[in-house]
Amino acid sequence: PALYNASLPTEKGVEVDPFDYVISSDVFLALSGMAARFFRPIPTANSVLSAYSAAPFSDEAVLADAIAQFQQSMANMEDTVDTTEAGETYPDTLVKPSLLPWYI
Protein backbone atom coordinates (compact mmCIF):
# COMPACT_ATOMS: atom_id res chain seq x y z
CA PRO A 1 0.00 0.00 0.00
CA ALA A 2 1.01 3.58 -0.61
CA LEU A 3 2.38 5.60 2.24
CA TYR A 4 1.54 4.03 5.61
CA ASN A 5 -1.89 2.42 5.79
CA ALA A 6 -3.91 2.86 2.61
CA SER A 7 -3.53 3.17 -1.13
CA LEU A 8 -4.09 6.58 -2.65
CA PRO A 9 -7.49 7.02 -4.32
CA THR A 10 -7.43 6.81 -8.11
CA GLU A 11 -10.62 8.75 -8.82
CA LYS A 12 -12.20 12.04 -7.81
CA GLY A 13 -14.92 12.33 -5.22
CA VAL A 14 -13.63 9.59 -2.95
CA GLU A 15 -13.84 10.46 0.74
CA VAL A 16 -10.35 10.29 2.22
CA ASP A 17 -9.38 9.96 5.86
CA PRO A 18 -6.15 11.98 6.15
CA PHE A 19 -5.06 9.87 9.11
CA ASP A 20 -4.66 6.93 6.75
CA TYR A 21 -1.69 8.78 5.24
CA VAL A 22 0.22 9.91 8.32
CA ILE A 23 2.74 8.07 10.40
CA SER A 24 1.20 6.22 13.34
CA SER A 25 1.91 7.35 16.89
CA ASP A 26 3.93 4.28 17.86
CA VAL A 27 6.12 4.56 14.75
CA PHE A 28 6.57 8.29 15.37
CA LEU A 29 7.77 7.63 18.91
CA ALA A 30 10.22 4.98 17.73
CA LEU A 31 11.63 7.19 14.98
CA SER A 32 11.88 10.19 17.30
CA GLY A 33 13.80 8.11 19.81
CA MET A 34 16.15 6.83 17.14
CA ALA A 35 16.80 10.35 15.86
CA ALA A 36 17.54 11.57 19.38
CA ARG A 37 20.12 8.83 19.86
CA PHE A 38 22.06 10.02 16.82
CA PHE A 39 21.96 13.72 17.73
CA ARG A 40 25.40 15.23 18.15
CA PRO A 41 25.95 18.88 19.05
CA ILE A 42 27.68 20.88 16.35
CA PRO A 43 30.90 22.61 17.45
CA THR A 44 30.65 26.41 17.20
CA ALA A 45 33.44 26.41 14.63
CA ASN A 46 31.23 24.28 12.33
CA SER A 47 27.95 26.13 12.88
CA VAL A 48 26.41 28.92 10.82
CA LEU A 49 27.60 31.37 13.50
CA SER A 50 31.13 30.86 12.15
CA ALA A 51 30.22 30.87 8.46
CA TYR A 52 32.64 32.69 6.17
CA SER A 53 35.18 33.21 8.96
CA ALA A 54 37.80 30.97 7.33
CA ALA A 55 39.81 31.23 4.13
CA PRO A 56 39.14 31.85 1.29
CA PHE A 57 36.33 34.18 2.46
CA SER A 58 38.23 35.82 5.30
CA ASP A 59 41.12 36.61 2.92
CA GLU A 60 38.94 38.85 0.74
CA ALA A 61 38.94 42.41 2.09
CA VAL A 62 35.99 43.34 -0.11
CA LEU A 63 33.84 40.77 1.72
CA ALA A 64 34.68 41.94 5.25
CA ASP A 65 31.63 44.21 5.68
CA ALA A 66 29.20 41.69 4.18
CA ILE A 67 30.58 38.89 6.35
CA ALA A 68 30.36 41.08 9.46
CA GLN A 69 26.73 41.94 8.64
CA PHE A 70 25.89 38.28 8.03
CA GLN A 71 27.49 37.18 11.30
CA GLN A 72 25.71 39.96 13.20
CA SER A 73 22.40 38.88 11.64
CA MET A 74 23.05 35.30 12.71
CA ALA A 75 23.90 36.43 16.26
CA ASN A 76 20.67 38.47 16.33
CA MET A 77 18.71 35.46 15.12
CA GLU A 78 20.29 33.31 17.84
CA ASP A 79 19.27 35.87 20.48
CA THR A 80 15.75 36.17 19.04
CA VAL A 81 15.18 32.42 19.14
CA ASP A 82 16.58 32.20 22.68
CA THR A 83 14.34 35.03 23.88
CA THR A 84 11.21 33.88 22.07
CA GLU A 85 11.46 30.23 23.07
CA ALA A 86 12.71 30.74 26.65
CA GLY A 87 9.28 30.45 28.26
CA GLU A 88 7.96 27.63 26.09
CA THR A 89 7.31 24.16 27.49
CA TYR A 90 8.60 22.61 24.26
CA PRO A 91 10.92 25.20 22.72
CA ASP A 92 11.46 25.05 18.96
CA THR A 93 15.16 25.74 18.58
CA LEU A 94 15.80 23.94 15.30
CA VAL A 95 16.49 27.20 13.47
CA LYS A 96 19.12 28.47 15.88
CA PRO A 97 22.26 29.27 13.88
CA SER A 98 24.38 27.53 16.52
CA LEU A 99 22.54 24.27 15.71
CA LEU A 100 22.79 24.56 11.93
CA PRO A 101 25.89 23.05 10.33
CA TRP A 102 28.22 25.02 8.13
CA TYR A 103 31.03 23.25 6.37
CA ILE A 104 33.61 24.72 4.05
PDB file of N, CA and C in Angstrom, residues 22-33:
ATOM      1  N   VAL A  22      -0.791   9.358   7.412  1.00  0.00           N
ATOM      2  CA  VAL A  22       0.219   9.908   8.322  1.00  0.00           C
ATOM      3  C   VAL A  22       0.862   8.778   9.110  1.00  0.00           C
ATOM      4  N   ILE A  23       2.013   9.063   9.621  1.00  0.00           N
ATOM      5  CA  ILE A  23       2.741   8.070  10.400  1.00  0.00           C
ATOM      6  C   ILE A  23       1.978   7.797  11.702  1.00  0.00           C
ATOM      7  N   SER A  24       1.930   6.563  12.113  1.00  0.00           N
ATOM      8  CA  SER A  24       1.200   6.218  13.337  1.00  0.00           C
ATOM      9  C   SER A  24       1.988   6.665  14.567  1.00  0.00           C
ATOM     10  N   SER A  25       1.293   6.833  15.666  1.00  0.00           N
ATOM     11  CA  SER A  25       1.915   7.348  16.889  1.00  0.00           C
ATOM     12  C   SER A  25       3.047   6.466  17.383  1.00  0.00           C
ATOM     13  N   ASP A  26       2.875   5.161  17.352  1.00  0.00           N
ATOM     14  CA  ASP A  26       3.929   4.284  17.858  1.00  0.00           C
ATOM     15  C   ASP A  26       5.173   4.333  16.969  1.00  0.00           C
ATOM     16  N   VAL A  27       4.975   4.441  15.661  1.00  0.00           N
ATOM     17  CA  VAL A  27       6.122   4.556  14.752  1.00  0.00           C
ATOM     18  C   VAL A  27       6.804   5.906  14.951  1.00  0.00           C
ATOM     19  N   PHE A  28       6.004   6.959  15.140  1.00  0.00           N
ATOM     20  CA  PHE A  28       6.574   8.285  15.369  1.00  0.00           C
ATOM     21  C   PHE A  28       7.458   8.284  16.610  1.00  0.00           C
ATOM     22  N   LEU A  29       6.982   7.683  17.685  1.00  0.00           N
ATOM     23  CA  LEU A  29       7.773   7.629  18.913  1.00  0.00           C
ATOM     24  C   LEU A  29       9.077   6.871  18.696  1.00  0.00           C
ATOM     25  N   ALA A  30       9.011   5.763  17.989  1.00  0.00           N
ATOM     26  CA  ALA A  30      10.222   4.978  17.731  1.00  0.00           C
ATOM     27  C   ALA A  30      11.218   5.766  16.887  1.00  0.00           C
ATOM     28  N   LEU A  31      10.734   6.418  15.839  1.00  0.00           N
ATOM     29  CA  LEU A  31      11.628   7.188  14.976  1.00  0.00           C
ATOM     30  C   LEU A  31      12.195   8.406  15.692  1.00  0.00           C
ATOM     31  N   SER A  32      11.387   9.042  16.532  1.00  0.00           N
ATOM     32  CA  SER A  32      11.880  10.186  17.301  1.00  0.00           C
ATOM     33  C   SER A  32      12.983   9.755  18.252  1.00  0.00           C
ATOM     34  N   GLY A  33      12.779   8.629  18.901  1.00  0.00           N
ATOM     35  CA  GLY A  33      13.802   8.109  19.809  1.00  0.00           C
ATOM     36  C   GLY A  33      15.081   7.760  19.093  1.00  0.00           C
TER      37      GLY A  33
END
